[in-house]
Short mmCIF file of C-alpha atoms and ligand atoms in Angstrom, two decimals:
data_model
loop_
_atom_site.label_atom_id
_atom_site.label_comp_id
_atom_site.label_asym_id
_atom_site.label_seq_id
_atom_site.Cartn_x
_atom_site.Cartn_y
_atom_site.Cartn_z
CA UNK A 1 -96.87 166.77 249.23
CA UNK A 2 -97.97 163.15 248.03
CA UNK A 3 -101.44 163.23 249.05
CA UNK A 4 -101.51 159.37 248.78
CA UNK A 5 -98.89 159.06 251.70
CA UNK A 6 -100.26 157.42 255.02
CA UNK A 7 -99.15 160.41 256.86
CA UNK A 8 -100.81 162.58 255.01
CA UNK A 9 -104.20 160.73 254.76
CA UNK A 10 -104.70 159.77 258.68
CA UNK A 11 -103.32 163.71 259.06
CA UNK A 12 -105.96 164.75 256.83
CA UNK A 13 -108.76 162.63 257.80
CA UNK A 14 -108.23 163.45 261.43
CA UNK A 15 -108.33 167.18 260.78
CA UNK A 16 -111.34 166.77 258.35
CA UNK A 17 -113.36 164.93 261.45
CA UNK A 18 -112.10 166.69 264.43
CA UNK A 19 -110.64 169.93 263.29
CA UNK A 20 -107.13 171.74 263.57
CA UNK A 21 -104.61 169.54 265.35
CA UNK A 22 -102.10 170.57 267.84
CA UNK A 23 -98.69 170.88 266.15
CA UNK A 24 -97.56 168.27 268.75
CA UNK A 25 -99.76 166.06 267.18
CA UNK A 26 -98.49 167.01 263.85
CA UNK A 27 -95.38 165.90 264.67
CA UNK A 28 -96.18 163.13 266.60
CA UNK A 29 -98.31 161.61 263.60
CA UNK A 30 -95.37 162.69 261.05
CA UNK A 31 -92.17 161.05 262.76
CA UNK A 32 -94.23 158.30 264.60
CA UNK A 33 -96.67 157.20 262.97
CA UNK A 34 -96.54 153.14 262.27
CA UNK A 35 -97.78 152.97 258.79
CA UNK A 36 -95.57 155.65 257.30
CA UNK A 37 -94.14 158.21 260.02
CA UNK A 38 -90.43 159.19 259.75
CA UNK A 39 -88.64 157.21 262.45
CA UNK A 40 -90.98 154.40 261.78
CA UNK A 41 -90.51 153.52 257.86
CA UNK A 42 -86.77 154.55 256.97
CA UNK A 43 -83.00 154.76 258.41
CA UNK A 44 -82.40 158.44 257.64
CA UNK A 45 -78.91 158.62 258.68
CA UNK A 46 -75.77 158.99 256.48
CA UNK A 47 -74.52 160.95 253.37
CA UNK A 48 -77.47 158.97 251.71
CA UNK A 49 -79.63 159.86 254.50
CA UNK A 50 -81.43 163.35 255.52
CA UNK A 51 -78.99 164.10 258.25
CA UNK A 52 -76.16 162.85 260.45
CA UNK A 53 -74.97 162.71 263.75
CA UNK A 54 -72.20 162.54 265.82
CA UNK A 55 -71.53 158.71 266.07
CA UNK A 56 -71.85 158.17 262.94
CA UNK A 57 -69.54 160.98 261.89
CA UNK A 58 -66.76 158.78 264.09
CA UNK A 59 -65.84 156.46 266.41
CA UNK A 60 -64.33 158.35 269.25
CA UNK A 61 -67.62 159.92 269.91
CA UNK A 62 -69.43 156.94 271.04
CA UNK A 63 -65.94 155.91 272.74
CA UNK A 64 -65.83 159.18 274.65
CA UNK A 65 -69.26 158.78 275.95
CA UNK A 66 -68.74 154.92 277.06
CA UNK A 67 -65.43 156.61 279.18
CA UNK A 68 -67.73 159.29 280.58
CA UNK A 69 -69.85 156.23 281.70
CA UNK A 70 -67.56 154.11 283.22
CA UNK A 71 -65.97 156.84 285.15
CA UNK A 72 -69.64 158.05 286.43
CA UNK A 73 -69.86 154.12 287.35
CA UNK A 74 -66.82 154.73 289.66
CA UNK A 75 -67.74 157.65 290.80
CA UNK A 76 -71.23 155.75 291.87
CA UNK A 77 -69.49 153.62 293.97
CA UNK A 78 -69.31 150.94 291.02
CA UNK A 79 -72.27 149.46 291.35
CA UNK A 80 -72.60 145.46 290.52
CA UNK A 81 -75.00 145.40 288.53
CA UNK A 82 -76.22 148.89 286.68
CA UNK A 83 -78.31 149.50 283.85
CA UNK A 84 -76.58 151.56 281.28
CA UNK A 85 -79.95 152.76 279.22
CA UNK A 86 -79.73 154.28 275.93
CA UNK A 87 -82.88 156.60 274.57
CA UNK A 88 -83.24 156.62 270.51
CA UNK A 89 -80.10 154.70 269.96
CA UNK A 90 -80.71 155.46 266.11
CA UNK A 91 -78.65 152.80 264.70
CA UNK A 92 -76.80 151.58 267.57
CA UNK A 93 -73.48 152.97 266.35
CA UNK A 94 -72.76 154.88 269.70
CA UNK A 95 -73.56 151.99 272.00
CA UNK A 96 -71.65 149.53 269.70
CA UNK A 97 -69.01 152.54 270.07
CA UNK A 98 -69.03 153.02 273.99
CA UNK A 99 -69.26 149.47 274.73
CA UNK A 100 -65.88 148.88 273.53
CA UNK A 101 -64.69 151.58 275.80
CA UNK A 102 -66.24 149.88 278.61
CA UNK A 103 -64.45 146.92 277.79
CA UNK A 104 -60.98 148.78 278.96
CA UNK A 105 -62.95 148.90 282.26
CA UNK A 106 -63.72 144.89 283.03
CA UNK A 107 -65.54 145.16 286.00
CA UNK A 108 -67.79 148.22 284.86
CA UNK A 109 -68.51 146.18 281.35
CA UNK A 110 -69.37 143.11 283.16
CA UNK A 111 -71.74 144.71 285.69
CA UNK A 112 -73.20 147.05 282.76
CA UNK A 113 -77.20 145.28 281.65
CA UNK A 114 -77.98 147.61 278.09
CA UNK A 115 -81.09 148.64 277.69
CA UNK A 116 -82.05 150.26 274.25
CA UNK A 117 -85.21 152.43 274.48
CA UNK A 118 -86.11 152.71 270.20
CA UNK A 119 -90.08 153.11 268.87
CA UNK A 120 -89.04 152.27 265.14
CA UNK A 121 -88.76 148.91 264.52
CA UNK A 122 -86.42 149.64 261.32
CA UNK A 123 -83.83 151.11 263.54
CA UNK A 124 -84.38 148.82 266.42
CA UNK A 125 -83.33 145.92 263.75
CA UNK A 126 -79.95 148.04 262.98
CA UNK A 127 -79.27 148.36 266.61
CA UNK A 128 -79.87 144.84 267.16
CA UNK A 129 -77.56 143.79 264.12
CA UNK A 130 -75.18 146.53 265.33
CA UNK A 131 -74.57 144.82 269.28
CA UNK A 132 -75.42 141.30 267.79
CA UNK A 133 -72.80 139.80 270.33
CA UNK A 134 -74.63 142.03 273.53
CA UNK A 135 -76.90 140.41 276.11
CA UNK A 136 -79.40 144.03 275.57
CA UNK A 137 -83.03 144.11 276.14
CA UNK A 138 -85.38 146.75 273.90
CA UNK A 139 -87.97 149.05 275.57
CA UNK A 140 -90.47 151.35 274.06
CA UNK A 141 -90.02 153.34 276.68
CA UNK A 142 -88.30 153.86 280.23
CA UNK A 143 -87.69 150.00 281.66
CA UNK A 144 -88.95 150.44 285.47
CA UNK A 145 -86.36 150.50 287.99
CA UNK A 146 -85.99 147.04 289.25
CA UNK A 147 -83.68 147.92 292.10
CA UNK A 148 -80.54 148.73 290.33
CA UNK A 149 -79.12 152.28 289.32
CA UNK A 150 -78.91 153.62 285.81
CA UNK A 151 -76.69 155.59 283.83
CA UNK A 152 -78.88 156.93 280.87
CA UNK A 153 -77.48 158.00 277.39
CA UNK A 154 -79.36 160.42 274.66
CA UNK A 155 -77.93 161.87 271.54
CA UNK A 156 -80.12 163.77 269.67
CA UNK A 157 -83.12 162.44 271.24
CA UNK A 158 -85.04 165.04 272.74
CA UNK A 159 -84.94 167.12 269.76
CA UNK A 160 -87.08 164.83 268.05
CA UNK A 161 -89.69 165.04 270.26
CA UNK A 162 -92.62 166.54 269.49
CA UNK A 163 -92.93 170.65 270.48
CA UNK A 164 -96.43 172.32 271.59
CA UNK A 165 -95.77 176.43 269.72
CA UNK A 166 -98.16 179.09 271.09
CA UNK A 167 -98.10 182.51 269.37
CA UNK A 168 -98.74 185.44 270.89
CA UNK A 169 -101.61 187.30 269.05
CA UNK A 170 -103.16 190.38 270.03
CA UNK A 171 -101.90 190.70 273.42
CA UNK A 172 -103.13 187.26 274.50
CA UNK A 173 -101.33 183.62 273.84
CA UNK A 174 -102.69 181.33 271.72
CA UNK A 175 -101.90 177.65 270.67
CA UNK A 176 -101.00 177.43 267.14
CA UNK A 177 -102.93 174.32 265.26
CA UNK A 178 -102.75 172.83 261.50
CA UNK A 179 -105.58 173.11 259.60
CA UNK A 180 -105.98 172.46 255.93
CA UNK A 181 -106.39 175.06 253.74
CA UNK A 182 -109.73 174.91 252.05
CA UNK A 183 -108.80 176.32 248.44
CA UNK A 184 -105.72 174.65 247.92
CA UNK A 185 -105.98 171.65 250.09
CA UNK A 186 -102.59 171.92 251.70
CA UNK A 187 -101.94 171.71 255.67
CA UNK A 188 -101.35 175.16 257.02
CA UNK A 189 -101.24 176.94 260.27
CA UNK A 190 -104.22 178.29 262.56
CA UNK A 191 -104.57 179.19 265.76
CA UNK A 192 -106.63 177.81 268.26
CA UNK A 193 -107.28 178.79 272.32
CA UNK A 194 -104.83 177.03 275.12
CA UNK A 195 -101.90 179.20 276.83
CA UNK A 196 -98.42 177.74 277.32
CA UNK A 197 -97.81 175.84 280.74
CA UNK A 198 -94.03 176.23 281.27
CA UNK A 199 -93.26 178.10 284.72
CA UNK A 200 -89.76 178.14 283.97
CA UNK A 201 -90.48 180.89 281.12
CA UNK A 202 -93.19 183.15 283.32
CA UNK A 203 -91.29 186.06 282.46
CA UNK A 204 -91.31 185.28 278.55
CA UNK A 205 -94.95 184.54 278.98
CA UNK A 206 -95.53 188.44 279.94
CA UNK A 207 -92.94 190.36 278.83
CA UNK A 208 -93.26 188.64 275.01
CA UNK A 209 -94.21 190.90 271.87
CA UNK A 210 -97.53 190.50 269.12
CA UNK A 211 -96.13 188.09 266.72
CA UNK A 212 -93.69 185.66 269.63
CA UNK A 213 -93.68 182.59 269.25
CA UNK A 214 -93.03 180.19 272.57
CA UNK A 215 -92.27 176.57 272.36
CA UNK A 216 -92.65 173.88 274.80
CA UNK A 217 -92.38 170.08 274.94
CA UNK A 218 -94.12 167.85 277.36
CA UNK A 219 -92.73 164.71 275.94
CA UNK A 220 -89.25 165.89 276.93
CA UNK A 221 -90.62 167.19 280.52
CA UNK A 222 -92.14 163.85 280.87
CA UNK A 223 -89.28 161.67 280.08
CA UNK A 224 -87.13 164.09 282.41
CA UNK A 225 -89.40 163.74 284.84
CA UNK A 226 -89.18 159.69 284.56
CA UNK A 227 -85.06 159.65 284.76
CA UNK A 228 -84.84 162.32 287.25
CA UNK A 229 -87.75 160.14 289.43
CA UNK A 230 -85.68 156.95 288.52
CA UNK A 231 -82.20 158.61 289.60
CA UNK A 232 -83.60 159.99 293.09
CA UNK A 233 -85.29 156.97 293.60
CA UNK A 234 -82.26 154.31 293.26
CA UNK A 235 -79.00 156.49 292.34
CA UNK A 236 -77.33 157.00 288.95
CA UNK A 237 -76.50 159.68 286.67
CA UNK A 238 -77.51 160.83 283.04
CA UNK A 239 -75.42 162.50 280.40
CA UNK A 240 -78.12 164.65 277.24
CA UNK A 241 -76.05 165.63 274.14
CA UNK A 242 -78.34 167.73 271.69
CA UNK A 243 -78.36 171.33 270.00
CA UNK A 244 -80.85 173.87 271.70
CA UNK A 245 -80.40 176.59 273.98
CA UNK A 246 -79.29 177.11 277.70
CA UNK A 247 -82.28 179.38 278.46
CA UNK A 248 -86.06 179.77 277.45
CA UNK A 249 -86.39 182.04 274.99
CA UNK A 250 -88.64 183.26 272.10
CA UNK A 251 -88.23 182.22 268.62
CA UNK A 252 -89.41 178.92 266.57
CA UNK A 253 -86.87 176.55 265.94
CA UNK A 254 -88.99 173.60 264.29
CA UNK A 255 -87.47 172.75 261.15
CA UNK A 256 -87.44 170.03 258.98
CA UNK A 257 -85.32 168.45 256.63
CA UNK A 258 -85.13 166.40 253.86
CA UNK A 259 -81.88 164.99 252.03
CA UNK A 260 -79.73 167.05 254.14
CA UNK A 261 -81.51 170.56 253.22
CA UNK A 262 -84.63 172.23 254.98
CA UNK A 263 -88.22 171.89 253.76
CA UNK A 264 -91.11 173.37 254.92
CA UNK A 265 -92.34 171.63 258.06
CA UNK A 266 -96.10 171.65 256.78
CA UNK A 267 -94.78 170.41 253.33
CA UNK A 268 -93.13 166.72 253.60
CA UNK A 269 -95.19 164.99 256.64
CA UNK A 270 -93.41 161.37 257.21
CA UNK A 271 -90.66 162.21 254.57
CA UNK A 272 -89.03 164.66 256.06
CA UNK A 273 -87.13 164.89 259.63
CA UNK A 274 -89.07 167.33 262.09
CA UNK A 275 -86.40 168.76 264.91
CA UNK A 276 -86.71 171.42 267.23
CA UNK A 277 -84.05 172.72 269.18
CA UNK A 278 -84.17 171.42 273.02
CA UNK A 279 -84.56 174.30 275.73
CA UNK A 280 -82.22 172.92 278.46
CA UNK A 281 -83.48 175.52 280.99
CA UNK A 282 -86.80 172.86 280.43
CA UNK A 283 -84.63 170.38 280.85
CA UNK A 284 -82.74 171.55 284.36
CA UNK A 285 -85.99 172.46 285.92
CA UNK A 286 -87.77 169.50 285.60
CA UNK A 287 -84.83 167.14 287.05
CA UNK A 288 -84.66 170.03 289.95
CA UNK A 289 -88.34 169.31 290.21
CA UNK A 290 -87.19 166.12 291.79
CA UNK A 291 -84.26 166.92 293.46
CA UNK A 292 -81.67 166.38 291.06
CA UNK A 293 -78.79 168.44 289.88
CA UNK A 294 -78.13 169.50 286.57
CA UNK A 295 -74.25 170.33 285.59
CA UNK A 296 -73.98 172.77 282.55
CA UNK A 297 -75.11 172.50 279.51
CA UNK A 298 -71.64 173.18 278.43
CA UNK A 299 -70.55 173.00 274.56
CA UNK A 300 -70.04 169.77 272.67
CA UNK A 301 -66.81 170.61 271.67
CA UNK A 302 -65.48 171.77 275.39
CA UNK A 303 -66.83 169.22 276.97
CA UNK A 304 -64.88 166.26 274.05
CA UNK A 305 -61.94 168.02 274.61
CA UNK A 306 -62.20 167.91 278.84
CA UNK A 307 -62.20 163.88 278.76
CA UNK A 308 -59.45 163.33 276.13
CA UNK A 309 -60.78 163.51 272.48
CA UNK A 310 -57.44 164.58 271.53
CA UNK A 311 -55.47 162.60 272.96
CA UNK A 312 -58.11 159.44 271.63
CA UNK A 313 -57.31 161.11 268.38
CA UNK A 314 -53.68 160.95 268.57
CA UNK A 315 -53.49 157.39 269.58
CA UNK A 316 -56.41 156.59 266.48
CA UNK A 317 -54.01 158.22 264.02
CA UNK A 318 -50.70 156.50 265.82
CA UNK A 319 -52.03 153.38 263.83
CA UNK A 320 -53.62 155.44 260.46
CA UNK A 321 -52.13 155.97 257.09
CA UNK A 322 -52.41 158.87 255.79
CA UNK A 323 -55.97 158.94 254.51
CA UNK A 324 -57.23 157.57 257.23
CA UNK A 325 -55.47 160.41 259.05
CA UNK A 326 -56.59 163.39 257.39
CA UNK A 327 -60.54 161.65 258.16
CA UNK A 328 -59.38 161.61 262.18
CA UNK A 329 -58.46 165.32 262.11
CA UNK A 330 -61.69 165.87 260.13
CA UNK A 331 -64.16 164.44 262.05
CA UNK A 332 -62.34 165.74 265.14
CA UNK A 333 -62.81 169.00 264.03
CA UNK A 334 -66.88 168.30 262.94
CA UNK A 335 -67.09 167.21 266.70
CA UNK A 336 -65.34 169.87 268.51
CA UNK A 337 -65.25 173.11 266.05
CA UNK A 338 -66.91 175.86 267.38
CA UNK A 339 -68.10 176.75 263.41
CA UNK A 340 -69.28 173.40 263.26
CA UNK A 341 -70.77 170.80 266.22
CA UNK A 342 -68.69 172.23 269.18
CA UNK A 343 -70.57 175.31 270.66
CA UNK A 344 -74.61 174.86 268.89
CA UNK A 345 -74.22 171.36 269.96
CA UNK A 346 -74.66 170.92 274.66
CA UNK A 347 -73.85 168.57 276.75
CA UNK A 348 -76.30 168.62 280.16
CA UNK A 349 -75.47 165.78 282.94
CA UNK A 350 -77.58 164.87 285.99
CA UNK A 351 -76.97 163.33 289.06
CA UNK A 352 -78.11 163.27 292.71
CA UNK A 353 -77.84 166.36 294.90
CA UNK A 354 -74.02 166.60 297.32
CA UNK A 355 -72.10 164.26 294.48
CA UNK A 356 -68.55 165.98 292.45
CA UNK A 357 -69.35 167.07 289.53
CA UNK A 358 -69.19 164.64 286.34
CA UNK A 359 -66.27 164.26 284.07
CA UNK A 360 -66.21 166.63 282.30
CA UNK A 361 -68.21 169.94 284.41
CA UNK A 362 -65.58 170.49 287.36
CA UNK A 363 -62.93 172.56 287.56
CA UNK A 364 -60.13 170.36 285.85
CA UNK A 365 -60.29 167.98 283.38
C1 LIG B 1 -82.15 161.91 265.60
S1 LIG B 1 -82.20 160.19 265.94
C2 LIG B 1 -80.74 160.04 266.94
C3 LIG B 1 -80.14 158.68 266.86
C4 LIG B 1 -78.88 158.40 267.65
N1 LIG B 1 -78.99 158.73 269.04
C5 LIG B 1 -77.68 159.06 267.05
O1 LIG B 1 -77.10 159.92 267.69
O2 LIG B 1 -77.29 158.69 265.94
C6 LIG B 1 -83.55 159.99 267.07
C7 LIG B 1 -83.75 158.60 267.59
O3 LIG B 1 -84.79 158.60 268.56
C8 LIG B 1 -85.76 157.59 268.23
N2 LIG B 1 -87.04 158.05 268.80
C9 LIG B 1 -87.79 159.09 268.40
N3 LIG B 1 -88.86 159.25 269.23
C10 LIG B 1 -88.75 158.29 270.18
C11 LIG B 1 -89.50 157.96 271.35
N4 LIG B 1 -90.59 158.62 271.69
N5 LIG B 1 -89.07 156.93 272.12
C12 LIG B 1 -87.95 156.24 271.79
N6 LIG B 1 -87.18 156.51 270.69
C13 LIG B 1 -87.58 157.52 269.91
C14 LIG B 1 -85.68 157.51 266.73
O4 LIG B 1 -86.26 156.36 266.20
C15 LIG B 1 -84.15 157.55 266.56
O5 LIG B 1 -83.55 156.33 266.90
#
């Protein structure tokens, strides 16, 4: 840990004045920071990178989600005009991506106003080289409805939000905090006095063992909250690709990692990416909480397959030598495998109560 690191100075001289922080704040502080947090300072994608993701990997992943939203634009009654709202566009590969499949739909591209919602400025400045020829507005966060409906996009966005973890100790919950430890001056976990909120796990909360450990995320309830109000109050639809679980359950699932391999979440604060896997039972109850329906989550790799990534493939390799070929069929299998990002990897979409389900969740393909 380079003690000389922003991160790890405001972490430490917050904890040294106030006491243990949350490990929410942690994380908060470590990926967000604007001196030296994670998402702030760096582009961590790539084989040069700490991790990758799924449009970067290829092409006909941002392509199948641009289809996905111009048939949910149909399916809204095409509205003219829509906002078609990315969250954490990373570096804008996916919108790039999906706006050229909304360019096989005229009418749908034309009526489509992009909105990017990014907090780093590095990555904002890829996105912005990476749609340089797009009329797109940047948000820190949600732009208010002004009237028109919204189709929101998020790729691995919610799991890097920060997570509250409480532990259950001694029959009774408690919030687990980072301290520092006082002989050899590294960050390391306490625990301090607050109980976890979630209704949707009330059984977990009582039935857990000594030892559990519950997570929960407000930041994710409160930007669900914010589409799900948005979506009920002037139509749309939202599609959440991320890895996490269908239901609340026990277990920790922060991790962190650094150059492509995990490191101890306490260890590398604003050099190392913090993730925690997104409980989509969280995510389902809080769009209910406003009336709006949730289809699946359903796996990455089903869902690809049920809007045509194979037969996008075959018409990609139609015009590949053979290299380029053999890459096709292996990113196609990185996206869909159920060994790889096909099954750990969900797909959740929302949309008003009484509409068909999405492309994708009905019956047929
Ligand atoms: C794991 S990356 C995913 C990037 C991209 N969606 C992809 O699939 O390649 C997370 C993204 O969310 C952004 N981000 C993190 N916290 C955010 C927040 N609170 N508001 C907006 N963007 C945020 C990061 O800067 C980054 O662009």
């Amino acid at each position: 840990m380079a003690r000389n690191h922003p991160v790890v100075r405001r972490l430490t001289s917050l904890i040294t004045d106030f006491g243990p922080i949350s490990v929410e704040d942690f994380i908060a502080i470590s990926l967000g920071d604007p001196e030296g947090g994670y998402y702030a300072t760096q582009d961590p994608f790539g084989a040069a990178g700490d991790f990758t993701t799924s449009p970067e990997i290829s092409q006909m992943f941002g392509e199948m989600i641009g289809a996905w939203c111009a048939d949910s634009w149909e399916r809204l009654g095409a509205p003219e005009p829509f906002a078609l709202i990315e969250l954490g566009p990373g570096r804008g590969t996916l919108m790039a991506d999906a706006l050229r499949a909304l360019n096989t739909v005229p009418a749908c591209r034309a009526a489509a106003r992009i909105h990017m919602v990014e907090t780093s400025p590095t990555l904002r400045a890829s996105q912005q080289s990476a749609i340089a020829d797009t009329d797109a507005t940047w948000h820190l966060t949600i732009p208010e409805p002004s009237g028109m409906p919204a189709i929101f996009i998020a790729n691995e966005f919610f799991d890097a939000l920060p997570i509250r973890q409480f532990v259950k100790s001694e029959g009774r919950w408690r919030e687990r905090r980072v301290d520092i430890d006082s002989e050899t001056g590294m960050f390391k976990f306490t625990l301090g006095k607050s109980s976890p909120q979630s209704r949707h796990a009330d059984h977990l909360i009582t039935e857990a063992l000594d030892g559990d450990i519950l997570e929960e995320s407000d930041a994710v309830r409160s930007i669900v909250d914010t589409i799900a109000e948005y979506i009920a109050a002037v139509g749309g639809a939202a599609i959440f690709i991320d890895y996490g679980h269908p239901y609340s359950a026990v277990g920790e699932t922060l991790q962190a990692l650094r150059g492509h391999k995990p490191v101890s979440p306490l260890k590398a604060p604003g050099t190392a990416d913090l993730t925690a896997h997104v409980n989509f039972e969280q995510v389902a109850a809080a769009a209910a909480a406003h009336g709006i329906r949730s289809w699946g989550p359903i796996g990455q790799g089903a869902f690809l397959e049920r809007i045509g990534i194979r037969e996008r493939a075959k018409r990609l390799r139609q015009g590949a030598n053979e290299l380029q070929a053999h890459d096709i069929d292996a990113s196609l299998t990185r996206l869909i495998g159920p060994a790889e990002m096909g099954t750990l990897f969900k797909v959740l979409a929302l949309s008003k109560q009484g509409t068909e389900p999405p492309a994708g969740f009905g019956p047929g393909p």
